Coordinates of C-alpha atoms and ligand atoms in Angstrom, one line a residue:
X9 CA -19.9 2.5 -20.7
X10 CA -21.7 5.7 -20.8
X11 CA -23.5 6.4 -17.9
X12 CA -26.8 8.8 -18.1
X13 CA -26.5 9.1 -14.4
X14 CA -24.1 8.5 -11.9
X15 CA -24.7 6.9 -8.8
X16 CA -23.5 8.9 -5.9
X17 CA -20.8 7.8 -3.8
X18 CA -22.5 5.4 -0.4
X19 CA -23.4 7.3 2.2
X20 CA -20.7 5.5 5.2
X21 CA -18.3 5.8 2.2
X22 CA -14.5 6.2 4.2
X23 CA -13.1 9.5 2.4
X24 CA -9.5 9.1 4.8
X25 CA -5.5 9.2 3.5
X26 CA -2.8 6.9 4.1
X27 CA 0.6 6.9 5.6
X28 CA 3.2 4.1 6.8
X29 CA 5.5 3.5 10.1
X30 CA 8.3 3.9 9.0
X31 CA 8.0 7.0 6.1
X32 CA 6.4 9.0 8.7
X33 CA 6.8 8.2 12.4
X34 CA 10.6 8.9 13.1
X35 CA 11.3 8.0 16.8
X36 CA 13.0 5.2 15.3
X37 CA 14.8 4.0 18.5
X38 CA 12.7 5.8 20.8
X39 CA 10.4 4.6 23.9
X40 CA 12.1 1.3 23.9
X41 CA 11.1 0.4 19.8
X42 CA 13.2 -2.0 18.3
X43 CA 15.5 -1.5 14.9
X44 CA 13.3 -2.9 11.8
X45 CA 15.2 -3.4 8.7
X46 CA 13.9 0.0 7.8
X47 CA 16.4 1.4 10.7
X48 CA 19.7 -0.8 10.0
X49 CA 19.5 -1.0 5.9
X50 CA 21.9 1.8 4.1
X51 CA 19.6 5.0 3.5
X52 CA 20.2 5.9 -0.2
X53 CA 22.3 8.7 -0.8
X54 CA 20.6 12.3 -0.7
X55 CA 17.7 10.9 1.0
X56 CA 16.0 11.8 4.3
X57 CA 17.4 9.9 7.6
X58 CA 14.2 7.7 8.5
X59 CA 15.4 8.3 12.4
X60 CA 13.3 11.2 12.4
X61 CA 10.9 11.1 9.4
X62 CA 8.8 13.5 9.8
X63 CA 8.1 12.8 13.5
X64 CA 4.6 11.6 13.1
X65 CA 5.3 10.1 16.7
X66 CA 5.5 13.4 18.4
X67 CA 3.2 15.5 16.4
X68 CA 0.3 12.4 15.7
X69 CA -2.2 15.4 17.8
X70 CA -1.4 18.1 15.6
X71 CA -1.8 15.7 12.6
X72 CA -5.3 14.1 13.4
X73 CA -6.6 17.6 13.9
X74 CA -5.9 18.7 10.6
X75 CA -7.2 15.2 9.2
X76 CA -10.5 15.9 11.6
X77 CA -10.5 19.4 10.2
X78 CA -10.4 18.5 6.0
X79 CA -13.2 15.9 7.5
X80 CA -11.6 12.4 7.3
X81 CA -13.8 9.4 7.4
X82 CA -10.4 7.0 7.9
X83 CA -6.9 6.9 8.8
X84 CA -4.9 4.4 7.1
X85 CA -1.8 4.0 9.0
X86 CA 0.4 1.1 9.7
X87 CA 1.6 -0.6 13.1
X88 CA 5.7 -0.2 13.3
X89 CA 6.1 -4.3 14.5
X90 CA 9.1 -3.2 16.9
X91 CA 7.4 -1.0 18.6
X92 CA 5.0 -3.5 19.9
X93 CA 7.8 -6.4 20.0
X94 CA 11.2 -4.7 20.0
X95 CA 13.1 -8.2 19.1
X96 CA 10.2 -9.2 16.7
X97 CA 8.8 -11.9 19.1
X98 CA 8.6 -12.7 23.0
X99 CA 8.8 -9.3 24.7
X100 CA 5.8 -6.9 24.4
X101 CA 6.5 -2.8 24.7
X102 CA 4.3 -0.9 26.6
X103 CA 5.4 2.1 25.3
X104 CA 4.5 1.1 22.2
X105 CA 1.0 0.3 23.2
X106 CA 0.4 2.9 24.2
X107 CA 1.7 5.1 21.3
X108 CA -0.7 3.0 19.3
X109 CA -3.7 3.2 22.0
X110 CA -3.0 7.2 21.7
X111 CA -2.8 7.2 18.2
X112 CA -6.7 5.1 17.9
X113 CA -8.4 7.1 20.4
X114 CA -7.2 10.3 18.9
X115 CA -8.9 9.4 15.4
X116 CA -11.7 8.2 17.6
X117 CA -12.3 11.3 19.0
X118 CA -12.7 12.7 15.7
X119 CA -15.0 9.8 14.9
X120 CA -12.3 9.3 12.3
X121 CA -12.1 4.9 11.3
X122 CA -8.8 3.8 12.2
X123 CA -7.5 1.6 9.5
X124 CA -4.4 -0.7 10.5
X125 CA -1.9 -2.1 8.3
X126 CA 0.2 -4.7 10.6
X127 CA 2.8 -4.9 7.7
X128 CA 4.4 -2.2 5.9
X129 CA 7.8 -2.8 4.2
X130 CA 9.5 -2.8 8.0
X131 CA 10.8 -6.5 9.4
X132 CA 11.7 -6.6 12.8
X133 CA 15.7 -6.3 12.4
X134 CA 16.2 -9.6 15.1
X135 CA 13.9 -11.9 12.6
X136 CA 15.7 -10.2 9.6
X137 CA 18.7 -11.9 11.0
X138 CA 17.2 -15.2 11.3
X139 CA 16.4 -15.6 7.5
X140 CA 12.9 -13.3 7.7
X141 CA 10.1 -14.4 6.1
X142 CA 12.3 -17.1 4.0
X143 CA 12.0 -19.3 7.2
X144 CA 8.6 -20.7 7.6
X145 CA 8.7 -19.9 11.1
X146 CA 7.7 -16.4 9.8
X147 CA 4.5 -17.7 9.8
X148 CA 4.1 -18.3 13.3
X149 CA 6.2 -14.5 14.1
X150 CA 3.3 -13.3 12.2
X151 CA 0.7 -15.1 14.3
X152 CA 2.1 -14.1 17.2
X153 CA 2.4 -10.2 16.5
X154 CA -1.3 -10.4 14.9
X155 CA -2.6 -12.0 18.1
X156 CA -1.0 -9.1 20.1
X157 CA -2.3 -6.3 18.0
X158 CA -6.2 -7.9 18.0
X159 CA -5.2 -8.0 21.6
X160 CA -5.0 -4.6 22.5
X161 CA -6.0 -2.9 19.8
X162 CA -9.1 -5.1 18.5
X163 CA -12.0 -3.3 20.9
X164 CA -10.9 -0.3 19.1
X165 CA -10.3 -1.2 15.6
X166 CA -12.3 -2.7 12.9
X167 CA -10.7 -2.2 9.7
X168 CA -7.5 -4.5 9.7
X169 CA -5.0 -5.1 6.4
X170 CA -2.2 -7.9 6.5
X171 CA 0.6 -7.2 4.5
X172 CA 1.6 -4.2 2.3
X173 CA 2.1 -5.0 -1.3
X174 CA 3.3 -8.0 -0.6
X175 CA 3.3 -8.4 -4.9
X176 CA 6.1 -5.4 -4.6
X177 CA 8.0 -6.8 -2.3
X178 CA 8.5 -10.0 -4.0
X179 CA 8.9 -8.0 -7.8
X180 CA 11.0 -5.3 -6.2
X181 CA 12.1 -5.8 -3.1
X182 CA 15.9 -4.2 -3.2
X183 CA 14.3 -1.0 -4.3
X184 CA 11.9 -1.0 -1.3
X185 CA 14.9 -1.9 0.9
X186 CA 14.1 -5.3 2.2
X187 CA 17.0 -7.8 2.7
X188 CA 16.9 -11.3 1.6
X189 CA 16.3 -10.0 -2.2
X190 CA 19.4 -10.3 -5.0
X191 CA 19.9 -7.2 -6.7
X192 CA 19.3 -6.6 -10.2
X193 CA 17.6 -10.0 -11.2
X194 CA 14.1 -10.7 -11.9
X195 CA 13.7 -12.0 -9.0
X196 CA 12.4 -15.3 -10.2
X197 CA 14.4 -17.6 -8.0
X198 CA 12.8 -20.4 -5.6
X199 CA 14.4 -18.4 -2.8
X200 CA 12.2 -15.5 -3.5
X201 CA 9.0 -17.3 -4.2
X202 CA 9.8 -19.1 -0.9
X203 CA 9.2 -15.8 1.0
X204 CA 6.8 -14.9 -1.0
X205 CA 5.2 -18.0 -0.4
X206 CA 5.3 -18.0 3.5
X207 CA 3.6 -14.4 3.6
X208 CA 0.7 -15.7 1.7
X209 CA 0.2 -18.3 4.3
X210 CA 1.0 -16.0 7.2
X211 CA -1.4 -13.3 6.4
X212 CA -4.6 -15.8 5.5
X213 CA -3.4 -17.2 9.6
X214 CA -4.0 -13.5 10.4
X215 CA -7.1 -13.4 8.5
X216 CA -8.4 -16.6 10.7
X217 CA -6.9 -15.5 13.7
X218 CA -9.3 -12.0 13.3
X219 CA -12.3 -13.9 12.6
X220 CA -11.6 -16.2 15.8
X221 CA -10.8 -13.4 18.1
X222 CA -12.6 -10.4 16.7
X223 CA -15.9 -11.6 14.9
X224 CA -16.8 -7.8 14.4
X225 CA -13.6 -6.5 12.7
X226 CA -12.9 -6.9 9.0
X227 CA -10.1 -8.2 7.1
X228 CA -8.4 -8.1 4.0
X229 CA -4.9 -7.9 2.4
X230 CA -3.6 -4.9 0.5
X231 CA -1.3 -5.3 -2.4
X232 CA -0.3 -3.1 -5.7
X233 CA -3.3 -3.8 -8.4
X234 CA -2.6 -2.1 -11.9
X235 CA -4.1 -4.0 -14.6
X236 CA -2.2 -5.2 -17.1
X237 CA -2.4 -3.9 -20.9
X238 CA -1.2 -5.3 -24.0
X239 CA 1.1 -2.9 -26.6
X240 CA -0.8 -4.2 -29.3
X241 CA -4.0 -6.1 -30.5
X242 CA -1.4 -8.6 -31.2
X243 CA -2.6 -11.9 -30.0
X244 CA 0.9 -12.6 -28.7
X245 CA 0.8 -9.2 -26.7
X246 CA -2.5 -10.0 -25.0
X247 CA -1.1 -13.2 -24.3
X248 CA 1.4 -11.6 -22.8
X249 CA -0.6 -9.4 -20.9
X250 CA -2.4 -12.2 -19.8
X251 CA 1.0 -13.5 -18.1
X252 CA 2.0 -10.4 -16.7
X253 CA -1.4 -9.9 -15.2
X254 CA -1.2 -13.3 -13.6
X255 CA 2.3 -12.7 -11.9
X256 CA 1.8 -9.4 -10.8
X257 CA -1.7 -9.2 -9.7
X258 CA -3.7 -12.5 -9.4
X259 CA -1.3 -14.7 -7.6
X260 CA -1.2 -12.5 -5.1
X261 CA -5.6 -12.1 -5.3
X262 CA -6.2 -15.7 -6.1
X263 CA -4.6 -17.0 -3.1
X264 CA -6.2 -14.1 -0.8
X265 CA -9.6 -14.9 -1.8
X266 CA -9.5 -18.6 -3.0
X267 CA -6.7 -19.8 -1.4
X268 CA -5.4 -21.6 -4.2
X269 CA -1.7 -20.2 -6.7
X270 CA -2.8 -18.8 -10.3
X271 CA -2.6 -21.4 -12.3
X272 CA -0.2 -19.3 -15.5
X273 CA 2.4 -17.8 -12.4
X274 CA 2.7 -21.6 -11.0
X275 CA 3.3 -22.8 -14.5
X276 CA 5.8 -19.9 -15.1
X277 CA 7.1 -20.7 -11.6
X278 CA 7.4 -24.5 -12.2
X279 CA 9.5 -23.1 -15.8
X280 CA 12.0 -21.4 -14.2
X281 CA 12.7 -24.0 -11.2
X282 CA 11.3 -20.9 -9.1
X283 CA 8.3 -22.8 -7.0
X284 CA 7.9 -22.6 -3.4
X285 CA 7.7 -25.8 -1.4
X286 CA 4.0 -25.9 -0.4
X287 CA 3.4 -28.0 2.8
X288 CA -0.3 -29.6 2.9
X289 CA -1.2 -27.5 6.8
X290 CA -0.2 -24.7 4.2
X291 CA -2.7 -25.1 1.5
X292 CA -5.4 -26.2 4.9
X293 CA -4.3 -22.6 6.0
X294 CA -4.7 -20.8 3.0
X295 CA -8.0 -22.4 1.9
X296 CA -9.4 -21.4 5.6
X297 CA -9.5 -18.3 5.4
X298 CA -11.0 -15.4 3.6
X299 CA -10.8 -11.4 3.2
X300 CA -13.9 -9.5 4.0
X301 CA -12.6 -6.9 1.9
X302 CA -9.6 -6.0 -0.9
X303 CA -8.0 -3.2 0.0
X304 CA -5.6 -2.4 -2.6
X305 CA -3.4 0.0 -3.9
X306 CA -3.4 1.2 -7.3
X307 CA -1.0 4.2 -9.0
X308 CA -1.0 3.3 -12.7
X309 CA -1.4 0.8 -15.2
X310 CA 1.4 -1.9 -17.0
X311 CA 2.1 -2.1 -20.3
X312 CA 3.7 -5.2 -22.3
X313 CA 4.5 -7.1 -25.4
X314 CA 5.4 -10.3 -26.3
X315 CA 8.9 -11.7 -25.3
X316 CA 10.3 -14.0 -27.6
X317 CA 12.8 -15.2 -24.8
X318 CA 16.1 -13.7 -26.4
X319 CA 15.7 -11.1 -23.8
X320 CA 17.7 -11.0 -20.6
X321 CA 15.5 -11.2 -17.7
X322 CA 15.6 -7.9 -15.6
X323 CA 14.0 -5.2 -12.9
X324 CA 14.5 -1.9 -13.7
X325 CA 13.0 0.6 -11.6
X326 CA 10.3 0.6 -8.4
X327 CA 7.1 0.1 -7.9
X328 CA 6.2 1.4 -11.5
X329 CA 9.3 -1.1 -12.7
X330 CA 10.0 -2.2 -16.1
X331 CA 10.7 -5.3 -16.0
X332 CA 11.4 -8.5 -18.3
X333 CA 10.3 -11.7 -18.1
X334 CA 12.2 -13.9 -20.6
X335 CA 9.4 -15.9 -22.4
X336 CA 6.7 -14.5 -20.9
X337 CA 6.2 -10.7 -20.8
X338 CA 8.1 -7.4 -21.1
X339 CA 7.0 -4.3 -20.4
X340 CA 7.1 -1.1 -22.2
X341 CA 5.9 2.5 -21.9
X342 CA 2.4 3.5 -22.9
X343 CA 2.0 6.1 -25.3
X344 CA -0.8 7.3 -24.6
X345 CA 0.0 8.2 -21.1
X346 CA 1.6 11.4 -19.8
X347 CA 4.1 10.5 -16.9
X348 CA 4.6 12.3 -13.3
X349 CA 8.1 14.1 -12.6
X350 CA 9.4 11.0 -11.6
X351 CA 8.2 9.3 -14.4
X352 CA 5.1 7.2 -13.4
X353 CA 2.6 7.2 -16.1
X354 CA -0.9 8.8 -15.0
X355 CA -3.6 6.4 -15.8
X356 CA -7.2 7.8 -14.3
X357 CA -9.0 5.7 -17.0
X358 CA -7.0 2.4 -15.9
X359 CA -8.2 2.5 -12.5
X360 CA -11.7 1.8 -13.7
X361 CA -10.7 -0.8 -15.6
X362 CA -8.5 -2.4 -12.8
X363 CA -11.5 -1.8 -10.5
X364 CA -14.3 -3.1 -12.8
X365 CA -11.7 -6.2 -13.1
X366 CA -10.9 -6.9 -9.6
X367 CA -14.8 -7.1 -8.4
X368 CA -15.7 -9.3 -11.1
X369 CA -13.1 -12.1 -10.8
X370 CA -13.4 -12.0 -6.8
X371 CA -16.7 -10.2 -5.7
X372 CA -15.7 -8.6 -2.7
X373 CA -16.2 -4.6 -1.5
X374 CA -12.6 -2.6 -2.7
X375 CA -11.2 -0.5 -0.4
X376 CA -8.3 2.0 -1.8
X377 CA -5.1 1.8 0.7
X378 CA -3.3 4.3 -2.0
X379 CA -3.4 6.5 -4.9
X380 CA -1.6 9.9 -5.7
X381 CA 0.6 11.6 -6.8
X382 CA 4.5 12.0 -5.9
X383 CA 5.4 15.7 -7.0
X384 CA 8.0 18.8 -6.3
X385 CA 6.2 20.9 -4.0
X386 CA 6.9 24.8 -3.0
X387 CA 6.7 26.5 0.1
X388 CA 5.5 30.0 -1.1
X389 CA 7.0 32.9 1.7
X390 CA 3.1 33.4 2.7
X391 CA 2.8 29.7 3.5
X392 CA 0.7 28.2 0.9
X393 CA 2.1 25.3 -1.2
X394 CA 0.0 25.6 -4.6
X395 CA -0.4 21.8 -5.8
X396 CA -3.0 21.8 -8.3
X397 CA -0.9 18.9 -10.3
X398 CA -2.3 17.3 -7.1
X399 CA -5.6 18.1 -7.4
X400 CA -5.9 17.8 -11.5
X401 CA -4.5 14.0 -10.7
X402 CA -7.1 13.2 -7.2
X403 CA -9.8 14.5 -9.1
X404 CA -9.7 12.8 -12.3
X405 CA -9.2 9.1 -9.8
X406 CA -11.9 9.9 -7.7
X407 CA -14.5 10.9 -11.0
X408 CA -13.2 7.1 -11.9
X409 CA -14.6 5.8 -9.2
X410 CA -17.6 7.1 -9.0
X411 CA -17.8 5.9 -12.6
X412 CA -16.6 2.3 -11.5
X413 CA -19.6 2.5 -8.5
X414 CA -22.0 3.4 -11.4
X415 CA -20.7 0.2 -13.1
X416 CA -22.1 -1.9 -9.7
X417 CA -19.0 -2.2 -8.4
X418 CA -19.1 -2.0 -4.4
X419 CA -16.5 0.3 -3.1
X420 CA -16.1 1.0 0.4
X421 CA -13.5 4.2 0.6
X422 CA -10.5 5.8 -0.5
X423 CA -7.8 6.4 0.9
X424 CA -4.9 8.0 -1.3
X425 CA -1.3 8.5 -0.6
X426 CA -0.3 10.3 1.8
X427 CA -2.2 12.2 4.8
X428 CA 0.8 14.7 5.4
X429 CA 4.2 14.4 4.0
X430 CA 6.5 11.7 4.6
X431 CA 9.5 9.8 3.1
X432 CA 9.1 8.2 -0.1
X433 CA 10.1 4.4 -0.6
X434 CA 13.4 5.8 -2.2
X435 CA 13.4 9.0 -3.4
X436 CA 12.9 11.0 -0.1
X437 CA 11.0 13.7 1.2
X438 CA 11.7 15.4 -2.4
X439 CA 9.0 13.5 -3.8
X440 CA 5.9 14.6 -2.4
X441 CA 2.7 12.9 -1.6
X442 CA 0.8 14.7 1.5
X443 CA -2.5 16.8 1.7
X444 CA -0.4 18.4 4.5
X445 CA 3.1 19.7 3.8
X446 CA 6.0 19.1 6.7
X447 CA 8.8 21.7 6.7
X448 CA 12.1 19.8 6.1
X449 CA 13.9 18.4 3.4
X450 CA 16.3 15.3 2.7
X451 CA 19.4 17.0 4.0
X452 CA 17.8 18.9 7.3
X453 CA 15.3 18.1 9.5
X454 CA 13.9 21.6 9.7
X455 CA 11.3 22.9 11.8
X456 CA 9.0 20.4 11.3
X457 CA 6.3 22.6 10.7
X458 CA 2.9 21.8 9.0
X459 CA 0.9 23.2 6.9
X460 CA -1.9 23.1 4.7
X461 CA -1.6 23.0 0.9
X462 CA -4.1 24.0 -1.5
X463 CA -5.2 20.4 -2.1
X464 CA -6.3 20.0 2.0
X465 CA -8.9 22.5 1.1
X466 CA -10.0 21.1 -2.0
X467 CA -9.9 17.3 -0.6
X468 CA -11.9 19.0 2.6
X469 CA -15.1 20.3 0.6
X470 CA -14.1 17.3 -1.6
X471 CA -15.5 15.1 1.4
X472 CA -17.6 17.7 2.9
X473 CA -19.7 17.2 -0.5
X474 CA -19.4 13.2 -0.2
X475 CA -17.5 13.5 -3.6
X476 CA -20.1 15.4 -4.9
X477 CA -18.2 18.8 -6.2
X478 CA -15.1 18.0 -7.5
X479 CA -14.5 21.8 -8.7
X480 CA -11.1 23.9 -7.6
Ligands
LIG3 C1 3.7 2.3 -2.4 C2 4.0 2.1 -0.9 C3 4.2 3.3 -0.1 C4 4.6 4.5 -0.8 C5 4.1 4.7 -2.2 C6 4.8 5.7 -3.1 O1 4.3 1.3 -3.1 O2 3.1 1.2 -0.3 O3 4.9 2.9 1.0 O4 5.9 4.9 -0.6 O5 4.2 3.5 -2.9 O6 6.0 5.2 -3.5 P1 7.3 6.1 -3.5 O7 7.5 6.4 -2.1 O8 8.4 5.2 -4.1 O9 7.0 7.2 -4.4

């Protein structure tokens, strides 16, 4: 749809960035935390040690200044769970309270809206070695570290998210580094959908738990969303595209918001002898509770075509993974997108169409957790790093949604990938996502140094214009 006129972004509209524990704190052992699986899995080879990261933990001050000073609304960062309970569950860390207590009031200060993820790709180690989340006591570790966080942190805090693409950790979890995950399948096993399975039901007990203990604070999960397209007008291929959408994105949505499995993934499921076993206080759980909000994360669209089922089932790749579901889907490259330097294809137009899609199955505000770009970045010898890749790529996602609010859809903020610098997933610090640059690189830890790269100053009159002048 055309639009004559755009609407203008809201007024309270939360212009922030994003980061995660692990990828950024460092400090891993420090102040009493405990190991997550983060700390003890094998760090692939030529990427940067997560021990330091890039020390978010000591330099947190210097960091929220330069977010205050490009004019942040938000601060999406997530809590590291052995910090708070170095074993997982039983003993709290006041150390780590207090890290986190530090970290909220300094964004406060700024009048900058903290935004918590609990969960962010980092199991407590201890509960790693009691089966994680394929034990349904998982459910109740969850509880309990929920209950602490809207605890201490719940006078403070009213944006919460559960679980970080929880939809990524069950397609991809080997790549993301999580244990518990074969390698190399398509991770269509009962095992996996068993985990998969138990963080559905703990993050709607999280969801209730906020609305019992803090009836001012808002909720909602925050997986990968990339609609799904099909190669072809092929009936097959949107049939296809049907499937893929249902495994990859509404699963996960459907039983966020109505508490209830897709009804094409449970059939795939129930094909390939892959269900979970569903207790009945699970479904009572997951049909109690509700998301205020979808935060989500999107960084491109998926293709596919029709699989005929000849096709051995298979991952290959991360977050933007090909993968192939015997039967069901496959997917393919899009040729009509151009691809980052590590080969994710850039897709501005699909986020308003994943956007458009999202609000009119489920109806709720959408909140971006993440969007960007992961690039190759210079340090010039005056100190500027000049990323207009960056820019070119927030600019064009940002007009999108602006287009998608013009559309009616009700967007609450944005809040892309990453706020400084930190290590990717699995590619390390080589991969770039930050406003703000950190001097180091996989093999040294460097000076730790940050700076401000051409895109701070752009996002900064960016929000200073409440989206309003998107111009270099
Ligand atoms: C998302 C994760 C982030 C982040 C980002 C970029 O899937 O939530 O933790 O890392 O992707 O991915 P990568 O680091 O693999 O480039």
């Amino acid at each position: 749809m055309l639009h004559k006129t755009l609407k203008p972004f809201p007024k309270d509209f939360l212009w922030g960035a994003s980061t995660s524990a692990y990828q950024v704190e460092g400090a891993a052992l420090e102040d009493g935390k405990g190991p997550s699986c983060q700390d003890v899995k094998e760090i692939p080879e030529g990427t940067a040690d997560l021990s330091v990261s890039v020390d978010h933990y000591h330099h947190y001050k210097e960091d929220i200044a330069l977010m205050a000073e490009m004019g942040f609304k938000s601060y999406r960062f997530s809590i590291s769970w052995t910090r708070v309970l170095p074993n997982g569950t039983g003993e709290v860390n006041p150390k780590g309270i207090e890290f986190y207590n530090n970290l909220i009031d300094e964004c406060l200060k700024y009048d900058i809206e903290p935004i918590v993820t609990m969960f962010h790709f980092d199991m407590p180690a201890a509960l790693d070695e009691r089966g994680s989340w394929s034990r349904h006591d998982s459910v109740d570790w969850f509880a309990e570290y929920a209950c602490v966080l809207f605890e201490n942190f719940g006078d403070r805090v009213k944006y919460w998210l559960t679980i970080n693409e929880q939809n990524m950790l069950t397609l991809v979890g080997p790549v993301i580094g999580t244990l518990h995950v074969p390698e190399g399948t398509a991770n269509l096993t009962k095992e996996i959908y068993q985990q998969n399975h138990h963080q559905l039901v703990a993050q709607a007990k999280a969801m209730q738990l906020c609305h019992e203990m803090l009836p001012d604070a808002k909720i909602g999960p925050a997986p990968n969303i990339s609609l799904v397209y099909p190669a072809s007008s092929k009936p097959e291929d949107v049939i296809a595209a049907q499937n893929f959408n249902a495994l990859r994105n509404w699963l996960y949505l459907d039983a966020y918001v109505f508490g209830e499995y897709n009804n094409l993934a449970w059939a795939y499921l129930e094909e390939n002898d892959a269900l979970p076993t569903v207790t009945d206080e699970d479904r009572t759980i997951m049909k109690a509770a509700k998301p205020d909000f979808i935060g989500f994360n999107y960084y491109n669209t998926a293709t596919v075509e029709a699989s005929d089922g000849s096709e051995a089932a298979g991952v290959n790749g991360d977050q933007q993974s090909h993968q192939t579901f015997p039967g069901f889907a496959k997917s393919v490259d899009n040729p009509n997108l151009v691809k980052t330097e590590f080969g994710w294809e850039i897709d501005p137009v699909g986020f308003r169409a994943t956007v458009r899609e999202m609000y009119s199955r489920y109806r709720l505000p959408l909140l971006v957790t993440e969007n960007g770009l992961g690039a190759y970045d210079t340090l010039t010898e005056d100190g500027k790093i000049h990323d207009n890749y960056r820019i070119e790529y927030l600019r064009q996602h940002i007009a999108q949604i602006q287009l998608a609010i013009s559309d009616g859809v009700d967007m609450l903020g944005y809040n892309p990938w990453s706020a400084v610098d930190l290590i990717s997933t699995h590619e390390g610090i080589r991969k770039r996502y930050g406003f703000i640059y950190v001097d180091r690189t996989d093999e040294e830890v460097g000076s730790l140094k940050r700076y401000r790269k051409d895109s701070f100053f752009w996002y900064q009159k960016v929000i200073a214009t409440n989206g309003q002048d998107l111009k270099d």
